[in-house]
Short mmCIF file of C-alpha atoms in Angstrom, two decimals:
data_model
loop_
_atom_site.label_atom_id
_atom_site.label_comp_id
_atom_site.label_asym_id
_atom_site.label_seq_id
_atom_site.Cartn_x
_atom_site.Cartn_y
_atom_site.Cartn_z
CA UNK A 20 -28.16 37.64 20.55
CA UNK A 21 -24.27 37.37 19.07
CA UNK A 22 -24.23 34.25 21.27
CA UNK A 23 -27.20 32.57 19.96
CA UNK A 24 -26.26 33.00 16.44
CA UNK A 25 -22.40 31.74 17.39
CA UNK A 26 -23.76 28.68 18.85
CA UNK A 27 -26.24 28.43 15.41
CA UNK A 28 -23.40 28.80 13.16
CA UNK A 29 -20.64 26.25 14.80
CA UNK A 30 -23.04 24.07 15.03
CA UNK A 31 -23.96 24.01 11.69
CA UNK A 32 -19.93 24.42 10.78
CA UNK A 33 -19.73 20.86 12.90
CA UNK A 34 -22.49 19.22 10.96
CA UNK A 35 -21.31 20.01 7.25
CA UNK A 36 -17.57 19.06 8.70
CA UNK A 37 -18.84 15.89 9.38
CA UNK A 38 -20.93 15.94 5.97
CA UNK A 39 -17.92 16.60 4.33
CA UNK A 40 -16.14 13.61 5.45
CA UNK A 41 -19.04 10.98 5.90
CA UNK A 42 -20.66 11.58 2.25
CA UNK A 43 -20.10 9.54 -0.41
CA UNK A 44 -19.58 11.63 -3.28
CA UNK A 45 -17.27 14.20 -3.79
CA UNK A 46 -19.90 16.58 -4.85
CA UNK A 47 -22.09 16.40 -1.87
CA UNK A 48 -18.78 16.49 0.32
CA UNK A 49 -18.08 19.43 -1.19
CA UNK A 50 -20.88 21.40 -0.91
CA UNK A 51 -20.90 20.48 2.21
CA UNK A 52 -17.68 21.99 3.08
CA UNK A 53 -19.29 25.13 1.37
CA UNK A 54 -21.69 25.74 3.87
CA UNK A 55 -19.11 25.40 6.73
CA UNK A 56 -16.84 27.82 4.98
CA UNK A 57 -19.75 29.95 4.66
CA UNK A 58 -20.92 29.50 8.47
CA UNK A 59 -16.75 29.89 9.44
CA UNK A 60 -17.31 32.98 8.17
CA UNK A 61 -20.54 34.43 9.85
CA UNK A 62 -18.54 33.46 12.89
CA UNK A 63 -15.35 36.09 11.52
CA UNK A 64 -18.39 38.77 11.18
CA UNK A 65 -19.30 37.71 15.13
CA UNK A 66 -15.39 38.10 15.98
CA UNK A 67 -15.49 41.31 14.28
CA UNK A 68 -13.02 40.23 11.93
CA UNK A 69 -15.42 41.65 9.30
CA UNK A 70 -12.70 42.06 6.07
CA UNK A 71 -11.89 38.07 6.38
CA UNK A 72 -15.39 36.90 6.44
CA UNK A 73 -15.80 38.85 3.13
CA UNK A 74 -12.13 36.92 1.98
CA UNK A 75 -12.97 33.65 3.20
CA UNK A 76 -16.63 33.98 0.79
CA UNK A 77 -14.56 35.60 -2.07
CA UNK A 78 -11.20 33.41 -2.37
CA UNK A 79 -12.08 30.52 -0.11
CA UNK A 80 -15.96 29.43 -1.19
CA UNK A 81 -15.60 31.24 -4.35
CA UNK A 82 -12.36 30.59 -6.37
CA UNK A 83 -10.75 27.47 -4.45
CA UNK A 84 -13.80 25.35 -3.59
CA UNK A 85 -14.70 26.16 -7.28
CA UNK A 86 -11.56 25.29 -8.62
CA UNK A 87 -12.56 21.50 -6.84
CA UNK A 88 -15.40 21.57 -8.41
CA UNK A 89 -14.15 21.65 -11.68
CA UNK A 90 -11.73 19.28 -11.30
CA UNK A 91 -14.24 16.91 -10.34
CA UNK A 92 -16.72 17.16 -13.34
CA UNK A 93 -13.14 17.29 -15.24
CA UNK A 94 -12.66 14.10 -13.88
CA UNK A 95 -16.51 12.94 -14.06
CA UNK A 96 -16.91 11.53 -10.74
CA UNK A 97 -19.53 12.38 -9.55
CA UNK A 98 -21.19 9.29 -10.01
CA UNK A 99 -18.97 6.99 -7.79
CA UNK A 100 -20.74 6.10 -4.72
CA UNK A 101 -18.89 3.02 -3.74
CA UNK A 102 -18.15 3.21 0.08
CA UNK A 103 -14.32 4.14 0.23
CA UNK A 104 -13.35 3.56 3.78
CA UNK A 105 -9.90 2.26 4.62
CA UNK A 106 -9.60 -0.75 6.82
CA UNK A 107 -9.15 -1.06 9.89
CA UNK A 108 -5.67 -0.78 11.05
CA UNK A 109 -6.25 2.53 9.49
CA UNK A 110 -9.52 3.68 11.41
CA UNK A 111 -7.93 2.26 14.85
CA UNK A 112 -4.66 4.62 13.79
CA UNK A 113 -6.98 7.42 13.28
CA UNK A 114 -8.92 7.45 15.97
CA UNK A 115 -5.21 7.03 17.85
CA UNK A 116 -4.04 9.94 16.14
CA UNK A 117 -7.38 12.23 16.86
CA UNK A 118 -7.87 11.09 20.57
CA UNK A 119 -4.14 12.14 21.30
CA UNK A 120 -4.34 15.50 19.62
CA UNK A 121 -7.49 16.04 21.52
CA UNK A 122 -5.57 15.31 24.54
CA UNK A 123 -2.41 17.22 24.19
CA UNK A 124 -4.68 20.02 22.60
CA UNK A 125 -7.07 19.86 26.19
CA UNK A 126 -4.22 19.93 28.19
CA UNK A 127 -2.36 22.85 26.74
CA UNK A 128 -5.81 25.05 27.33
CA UNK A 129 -6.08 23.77 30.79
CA UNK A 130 -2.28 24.84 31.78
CA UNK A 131 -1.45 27.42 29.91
CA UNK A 132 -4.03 30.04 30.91
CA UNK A 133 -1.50 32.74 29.52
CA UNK A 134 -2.64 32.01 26.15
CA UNK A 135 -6.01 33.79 26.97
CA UNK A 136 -4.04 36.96 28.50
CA UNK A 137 -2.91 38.91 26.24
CA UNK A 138 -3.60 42.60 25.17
CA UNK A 139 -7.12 42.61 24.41
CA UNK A 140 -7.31 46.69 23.69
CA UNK A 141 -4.59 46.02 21.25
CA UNK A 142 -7.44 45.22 18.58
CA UNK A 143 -9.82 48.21 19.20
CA UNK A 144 -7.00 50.43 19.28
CA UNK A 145 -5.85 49.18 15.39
CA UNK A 146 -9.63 49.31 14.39
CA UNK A 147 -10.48 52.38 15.93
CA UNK A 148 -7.30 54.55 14.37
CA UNK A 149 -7.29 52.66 10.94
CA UNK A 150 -10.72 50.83 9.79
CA UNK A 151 -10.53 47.28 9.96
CA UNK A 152 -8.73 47.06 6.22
CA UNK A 153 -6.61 49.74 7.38
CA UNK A 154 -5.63 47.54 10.32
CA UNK A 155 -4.85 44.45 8.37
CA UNK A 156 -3.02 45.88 5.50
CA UNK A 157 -0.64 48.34 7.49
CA UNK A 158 1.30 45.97 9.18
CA UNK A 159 0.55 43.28 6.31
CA UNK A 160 3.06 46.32 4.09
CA UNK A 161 5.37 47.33 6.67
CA UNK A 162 6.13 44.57 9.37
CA UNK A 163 5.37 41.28 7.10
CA UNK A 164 6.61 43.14 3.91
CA UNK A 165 9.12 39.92 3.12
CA UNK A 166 6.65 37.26 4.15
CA UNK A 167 4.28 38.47 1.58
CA UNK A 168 6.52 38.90 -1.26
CA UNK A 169 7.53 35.71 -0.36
CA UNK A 170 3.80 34.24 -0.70
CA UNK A 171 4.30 36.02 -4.47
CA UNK A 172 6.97 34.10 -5.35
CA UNK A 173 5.29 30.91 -3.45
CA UNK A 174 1.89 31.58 -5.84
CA UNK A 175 4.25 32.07 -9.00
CA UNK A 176 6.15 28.63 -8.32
CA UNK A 177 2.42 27.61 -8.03
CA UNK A 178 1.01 28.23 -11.21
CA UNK A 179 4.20 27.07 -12.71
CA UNK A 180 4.40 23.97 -11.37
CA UNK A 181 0.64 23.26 -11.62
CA UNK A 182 0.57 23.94 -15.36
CA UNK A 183 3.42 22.20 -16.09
CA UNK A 184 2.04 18.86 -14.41
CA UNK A 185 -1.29 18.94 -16.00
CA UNK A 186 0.60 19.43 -19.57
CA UNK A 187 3.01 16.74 -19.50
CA UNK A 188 2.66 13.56 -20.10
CA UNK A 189 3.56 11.87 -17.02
CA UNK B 199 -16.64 34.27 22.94
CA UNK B 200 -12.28 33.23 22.05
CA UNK B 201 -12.52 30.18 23.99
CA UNK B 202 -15.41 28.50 22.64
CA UNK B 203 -13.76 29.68 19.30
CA UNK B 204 -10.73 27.91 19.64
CA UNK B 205 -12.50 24.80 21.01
CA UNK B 206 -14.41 24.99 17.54
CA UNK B 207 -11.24 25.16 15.71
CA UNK B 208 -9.79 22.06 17.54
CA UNK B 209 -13.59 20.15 16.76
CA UNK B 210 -13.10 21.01 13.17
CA UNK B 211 -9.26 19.89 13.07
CA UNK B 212 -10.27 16.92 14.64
CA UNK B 213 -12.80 16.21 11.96
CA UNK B 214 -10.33 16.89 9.36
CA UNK B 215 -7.88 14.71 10.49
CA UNK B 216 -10.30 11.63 10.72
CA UNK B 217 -11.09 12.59 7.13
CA UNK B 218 -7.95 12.42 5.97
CA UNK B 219 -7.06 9.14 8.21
CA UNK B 220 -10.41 7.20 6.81
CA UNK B 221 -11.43 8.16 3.68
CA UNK B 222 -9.71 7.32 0.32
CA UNK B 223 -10.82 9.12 -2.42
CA UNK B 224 -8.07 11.69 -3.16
CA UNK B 225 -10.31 14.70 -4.09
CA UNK B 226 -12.03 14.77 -0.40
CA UNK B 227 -8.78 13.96 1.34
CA UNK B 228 -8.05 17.66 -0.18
CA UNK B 229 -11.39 18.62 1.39
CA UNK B 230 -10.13 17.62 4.16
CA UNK B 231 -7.03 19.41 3.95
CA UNK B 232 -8.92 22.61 3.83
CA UNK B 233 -11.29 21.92 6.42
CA UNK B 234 -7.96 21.94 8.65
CA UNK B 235 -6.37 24.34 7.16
CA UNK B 236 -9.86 26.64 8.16
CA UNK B 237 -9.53 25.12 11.62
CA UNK B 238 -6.23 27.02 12.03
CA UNK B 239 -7.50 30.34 10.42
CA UNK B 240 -10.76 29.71 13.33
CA UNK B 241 -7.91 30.13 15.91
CA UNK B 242 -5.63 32.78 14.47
CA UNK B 243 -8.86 35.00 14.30
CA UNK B 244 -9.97 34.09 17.18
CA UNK B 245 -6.38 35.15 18.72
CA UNK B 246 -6.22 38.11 17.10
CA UNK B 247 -8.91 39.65 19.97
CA UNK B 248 -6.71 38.61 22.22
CA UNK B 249 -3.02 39.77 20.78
CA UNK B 250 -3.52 41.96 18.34
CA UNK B 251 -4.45 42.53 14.64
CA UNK B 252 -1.31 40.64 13.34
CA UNK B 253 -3.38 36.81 13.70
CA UNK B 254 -5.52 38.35 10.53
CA UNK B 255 -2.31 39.21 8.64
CA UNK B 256 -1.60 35.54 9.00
CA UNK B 257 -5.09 34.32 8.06
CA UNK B 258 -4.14 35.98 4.44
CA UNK B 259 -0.87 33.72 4.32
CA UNK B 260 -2.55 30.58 5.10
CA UNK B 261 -5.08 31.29 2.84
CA UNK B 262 -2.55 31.74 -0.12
CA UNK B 263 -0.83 28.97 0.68
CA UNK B 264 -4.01 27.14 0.82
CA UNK B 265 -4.91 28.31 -2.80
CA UNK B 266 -1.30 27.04 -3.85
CA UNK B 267 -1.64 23.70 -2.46
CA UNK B 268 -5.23 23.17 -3.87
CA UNK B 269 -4.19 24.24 -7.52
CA UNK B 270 -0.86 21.88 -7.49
CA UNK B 271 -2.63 19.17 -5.85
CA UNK B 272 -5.78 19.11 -8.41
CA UNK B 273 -2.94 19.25 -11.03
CA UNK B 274 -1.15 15.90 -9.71
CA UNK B 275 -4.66 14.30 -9.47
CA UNK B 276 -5.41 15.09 -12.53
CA UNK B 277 -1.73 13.77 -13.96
CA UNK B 278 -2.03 10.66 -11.95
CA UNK B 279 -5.90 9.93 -13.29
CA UNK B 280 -5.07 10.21 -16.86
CA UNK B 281 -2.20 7.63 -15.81
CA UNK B 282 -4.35 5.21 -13.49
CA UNK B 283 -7.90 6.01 -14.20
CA UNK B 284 -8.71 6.52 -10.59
CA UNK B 285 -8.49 9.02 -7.60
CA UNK B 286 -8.30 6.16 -5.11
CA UNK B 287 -5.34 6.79 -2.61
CA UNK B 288 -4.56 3.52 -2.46
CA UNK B 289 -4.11 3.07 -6.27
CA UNK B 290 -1.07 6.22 -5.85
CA UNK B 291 1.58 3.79 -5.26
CA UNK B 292 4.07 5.48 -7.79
CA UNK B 293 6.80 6.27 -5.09
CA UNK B 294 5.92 3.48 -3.25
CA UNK B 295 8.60 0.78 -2.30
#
């Protein structure tokens, strides 16, 4: 049953992806990358990463994809639907640059099998003795302690900067 | 379930990239920027069965990052439209030689 509703939800991930990138206004291409965030994360709840399917609707769907969406009707564009492809030197380049990624990408699965052998108990263990926020946030406070205060001071800089270059006059 | 996972995450990379590469209007190469940087957090949680809880501890960094680079980048496209009156890439040629 988990299987049927993975394959259900990456597919429909795949389809607003290429939604996102194949519509013509920025609205539609954004709600379209809504529903893939909010398919991305019925697939966390299937990996049993339940307390970042609940992040990814809060923060990513809720507060970033809305902070597009008022920059947009800021902007007023959502009435633009002239075709903006590049040319073709540029589509030739980018279907260089996708076909090799897809090819060192394929070839690192097939020879490094490694990657798949890890410690799978390792997870159960931290969501059995903590629940799963439990898991994430003690070694998010003890192990990563500078990394996150260094995300802080990343946000702060941020904001700062952000406000500053929609104030000035440029 | 990981491996089809991770072959999801490289699908949704892939289309990322290819918006980036083709389209031109600034606002969904940002989209697109997302939609990658999604991709990655795809393959850190699907990781994390594998090795441990730490690849979710990671999602929450990309994720912040993510929100910084969305707010700073809306706030350049929004100080280069008032300057240009468009969010075409190819009309951002202010550093260009």
């Amino acid at each position: 049953m988990s299987e049927l509703f993975w394959w259900v939800f990456a597919s429909i991930a795949i389809g607003c992806g290429i939604g996102t990138i194949t519509s013509r206004s920025p609205v539609a291409s954004l709600m379209f990358l809504v529903v893939a965030f909010f398919s991305l994360s019925a697939i966390y709840v299937l990996l049993g990463a339940h307390f970042i399917a609940v992040v990814q609707v809060i923060v990513y769907a809720g507060a970033i994809l809305v902070l597009f969406l008022f920059v947009i009707m800021l902007l007023n564009l959502g009435h633009d639907y002239r075709s903006d492809l590049r040319s073709g030197g540029w589509i030739l380049t980018g279907f260089g640059a996708a076909g090799l990624i897809g090819y060192f990408v394929s070839r690192s699965f097939g020879g490094v099998p490694a990657l798949m052998q890890g410690d799978p108990p390792a997870f159960e263990a931290a969501v059995a003795e903590r629940n799963i926020i439990g898991a994430i946030a003690f070694p998010m406070y003890q192990d990563y302690i500078v990394p996150f205060e260094l995300v802080g001071l990343l946000l702060l800089v941020a904001i700062v900067g952000a406000v500053i270059m929609a104030k000035r006059r440029i | 379930m990981v491996t089809p996972t991770l072959v999801l995450a490289v699908i949704l990379f892939g289309l990322g990239v290819a918006g980036v590469v083709f389209r031109r209007n600034a606002i969904i190469l940002f989209l697109c920027v997302e939609l990658m940087l999604n991709a990655v957090n795809l393959a850190f949680v699907a990781l994390s069965r594998v090795w441990g809880i730490e690849g979710q501890v990671f999602v929450f960094f990309v994720m912040t990052v993510a929100a910084a680079e969305a707010a700073v980048g809306l706030a350049l496209i929004i100080a280069i439209f008032r300057h240009r009156e468009s969010v075409d890439a190819m009309d951002f040629n202010l550093l260009r030689w």
